[in-house]
C-alpha cells in the first residue's frame, strides 16, 4: 500500500485536541473512495457529533485518485479516546455497496494508517488499520461501529 500512496498528505481537517501532550497521528488513505467521514471522540457514528467531518469523496476525487494515486489525509487525534472512521467504495459489488464504519482507541504517541482493502475475487471490502512503527506496519484490531443511539 505504501508504494501506491504518491501524493503528499492532505491537511484539510484537524479535530479538537483536548491535551496537546496526549495525541496520536492518524492517516486515512483515500483510494477511489466514495467517502470518508471521521467521528472524533466517539465509538459510534452520529450526525449530531459536532466534530463529524467528511474528509473525502465524490466523483472528481475518485477520478483524481485513479489518475494520480491514493490521497492520504493526516491529522492528530486524542489518544486514549475512541475515534470512528466511516469509509465507502464506489462500486456495487456484494460487500462494497455500503459504508464500512469502525472504531478504535489510539494509543499515546502512536501513528496509524487506515484504508479499505478490496478483494475482487471475494467481492469484499474490509477496513484495515495499521500501527506504523518505523518501516513496519502492525495490524490493529478495529471494532464495528453503529449509529449512535438517540438521546
Short mmCIF file of C-alpha atoms in Angstrom, two decimals:
data_model
loop_
_atom_site.label_atom_id
_atom_site.label_comp_id
_atom_site.label_asym_id
_atom_site.label_seq_id
_atom_site.Cartn_x
_atom_site.Cartn_y
_atom_site.Cartn_z
CA UNK A 1 0.00 0.00 0.00
CA UNK A 2 2.77 2.47 0.85
CA UNK A 3 4.03 2.27 -2.74
CA UNK A 4 0.60 3.28 -4.03
CA UNK A 5 0.41 6.49 -1.97
CA UNK A 6 2.16 9.05 -4.11
CA UNK A 7 0.64 12.34 -3.04
CA UNK A 8 1.73 14.42 -0.07
CA UNK A 9 -0.59 14.12 2.95
CA UNK A 10 -3.57 16.45 2.79
CA UNK A 11 -4.13 18.73 5.80
CA UNK A 12 -7.72 19.78 5.44
CA UNK A 13 -9.09 18.78 8.83
CA UNK A 14 -7.96 18.80 12.43
CA UNK A 15 -10.25 17.58 15.24
CA UNK A 16 -10.17 19.48 18.52
CA UNK A 17 -7.35 18.20 20.72
CA UNK A 18 -8.10 18.13 24.46
CA UNK A 19 -4.46 17.97 25.56
CA UNK A 20 -1.62 18.59 23.05
CA UNK A 21 0.60 16.20 25.05
CA UNK A 22 -1.86 13.31 24.67
CA UNK A 23 -2.22 12.68 20.95
CA UNK A 24 -1.74 10.10 18.26
CA UNK A 25 -1.49 10.55 14.49
CA UNK A 26 -3.98 9.08 12.03
CA UNK A 27 -3.55 8.92 8.27
CA UNK A 28 -6.64 7.89 6.33
CA UNK A 29 -5.81 6.77 2.80
CA UNK A 30 -8.47 7.53 0.21
CA UNK A 31 -8.15 5.40 -2.88
CA UNK A 32 -11.19 5.61 -5.15
CA UNK A 33 -13.24 6.18 -2.02
CA UNK A 34 -16.77 7.43 -2.39
CA UNK A 35 -16.48 8.99 1.02
CA UNK A 36 -14.58 9.07 4.28
CA UNK A 37 -16.17 10.53 7.41
CA UNK A 38 -14.46 10.95 10.78
CA UNK A 39 -16.30 10.99 14.13
CA UNK A 40 -13.77 12.08 16.79
CA UNK A 41 -14.11 11.00 20.43
CA UNK A 42 -16.88 8.52 19.61
CA UNK A 43 -17.29 4.77 19.23
CA UNK A 44 -20.37 5.27 17.06
CA UNK A 45 -21.49 7.37 14.09
CA UNK A 46 -23.79 10.31 14.74
CA UNK A 47 -24.82 13.27 12.64
CA UNK A 48 -25.10 15.11 16.00
CA UNK A 49 -21.33 14.82 16.63
CA UNK A 50 -20.22 18.47 16.38
CA UNK A 51 -16.80 17.41 15.05
CA UNK A 52 -18.11 14.99 12.43
CA UNK A 53 -16.33 15.76 9.17
CA UNK A 54 -16.48 14.26 5.70
CA UNK A 55 -12.87 14.50 4.56
CA UNK A 56 -13.10 12.97 1.11
CA UNK A 57 -15.40 11.61 -1.51
CA UNK A 58 -17.10 12.27 -4.77
CA UNK A 59 -16.60 11.57 -8.45
CA UNK A 60 -13.88 14.19 -9.03
CA UNK A 61 -11.79 12.85 -6.16
CA UNK A 62 -12.26 9.26 -7.33
CA UNK A 63 -11.05 10.18 -10.80
CA UNK A 64 -8.11 12.13 -9.38
CA UNK A 65 -7.01 9.20 -7.17
CA UNK A 66 -7.37 6.83 -10.13
CA UNK A 67 -5.03 9.02 -12.20
CA UNK A 68 -2.60 10.26 -9.53
CA UNK A 69 -2.77 7.56 -6.85
CA UNK A 70 -4.25 7.38 -3.38
CA UNK A 71 -4.62 10.54 -1.32
CA UNK A 72 -3.59 10.39 2.35
CA UNK A 73 -5.24 12.67 4.92
CA UNK A 74 -3.17 13.07 8.09
CA UNK A 75 -4.22 14.67 11.38
CA UNK A 76 -3.72 14.45 15.14
CA UNK A 77 -6.35 12.70 17.26
CA UNK A 78 -6.90 12.44 21.01
CA UNK A 79 -5.06 9.45 22.44
CA UNK A 80 -6.96 7.02 24.67
CA UNK A 81 -10.32 8.17 23.27
CA UNK A 82 -12.27 6.33 20.58
CA UNK A 83 -12.43 7.58 17.01
CA UNK A 84 -14.87 6.29 14.43
CA UNK A 85 -13.96 6.13 10.74
CA UNK A 86 -16.57 5.55 8.03
CA UNK A 87 -15.36 4.62 4.54
CA UNK A 88 -17.11 3.60 1.36
CA UNK A 89 -16.00 2.45 -2.05
CA UNK A 90 -17.72 3.45 -5.28
CA UNK A 91 -18.87 0.05 -6.53
CA UNK A 92 -21.91 -2.16 -6.34
CA UNK A 93 -20.12 -5.41 -5.56
CA UNK A 94 -21.82 -7.58 -2.95
CA UNK A 95 -20.00 -6.24 0.09
CA UNK A 96 -18.82 -2.85 -1.11
CA UNK A 97 -22.18 -1.23 -1.75
CA UNK A 98 -22.48 0.19 1.78
CA UNK A 99 -20.21 2.21 4.01
CA UNK A 100 -17.96 0.39 6.46
CA UNK A 101 -17.91 2.03 9.88
CA UNK A 102 -15.33 1.03 12.51
CA UNK A 103 -13.71 2.49 15.59
CA UNK A 104 -10.54 2.08 17.62
CA UNK A 105 -8.82 3.74 20.57
CA UNK A 106 -5.45 5.22 19.58
CA UNK A 107 -2.51 4.84 21.95
CA UNK A 108 -0.47 7.81 23.11
CA UNK A 109 2.18 8.97 20.56
CA UNK A 110 1.31 6.18 18.11
CA UNK A 111 0.98 6.57 14.35
CA UNK A 112 -1.82 4.82 12.46
CA UNK A 113 -2.97 4.40 8.87
CA UNK A 114 -6.50 3.36 7.88
CA UNK A 115 -7.60 2.21 4.43
CA UNK A 116 -10.04 -0.03 2.59
CA UNK A 117 -8.73 -3.31 1.27
CA UNK A 118 -10.59 -4.59 -1.76
CA UNK A 119 -10.71 -8.28 -2.60
CA UNK A 120 -12.32 -8.50 -6.03
CA UNK A 121 -12.32 -12.32 -6.02
CA UNK A 122 -14.35 -12.45 -2.80
CA UNK A 123 -16.28 -9.26 -3.67
CA UNK A 124 -15.45 -7.91 -0.26
CA UNK A 125 -14.31 -4.58 1.21
CA UNK A 126 -12.61 -4.57 4.60
CA UNK A 127 -11.38 -1.58 6.55
CA UNK A 128 -7.81 -2.13 7.71
CA UNK A 129 -5.84 -0.29 10.37
CA UNK A 130 -2.10 -0.49 10.89
CA UNK A 131 0.13 0.99 13.55
CA UNK A 132 3.23 2.40 11.87
CA UNK A 133 6.43 1.68 13.79
CA UNK A 134 9.44 2.79 11.75
CA UNK A 135 9.09 0.99 8.42
CA UNK A 136 6.90 -1.74 9.91
CA UNK A 137 3.09 -1.92 9.63
CA UNK A 138 1.45 -3.78 12.52
CA UNK A 139 -2.22 -4.71 12.07
CA UNK A 140 -4.51 -3.26 14.75
CA UNK A 141 -7.88 -4.74 15.68
CA UNK A 142 -10.81 -2.47 14.98
CA UNK A 143 -14.43 -2.87 16.06
CA UNK A 144 -17.57 -2.34 14.05
CA UNK A 145 -19.32 0.92 14.91
CA UNK A 146 -23.04 1.50 14.73
CA UNK A 147 -25.21 4.59 14.60
CA UNK A 148 -25.25 6.27 18.00
CA UNK A 149 -28.44 5.79 19.99
CA UNK A 150 -30.72 8.81 20.12
CA UNK A 151 -30.97 10.53 23.47
#
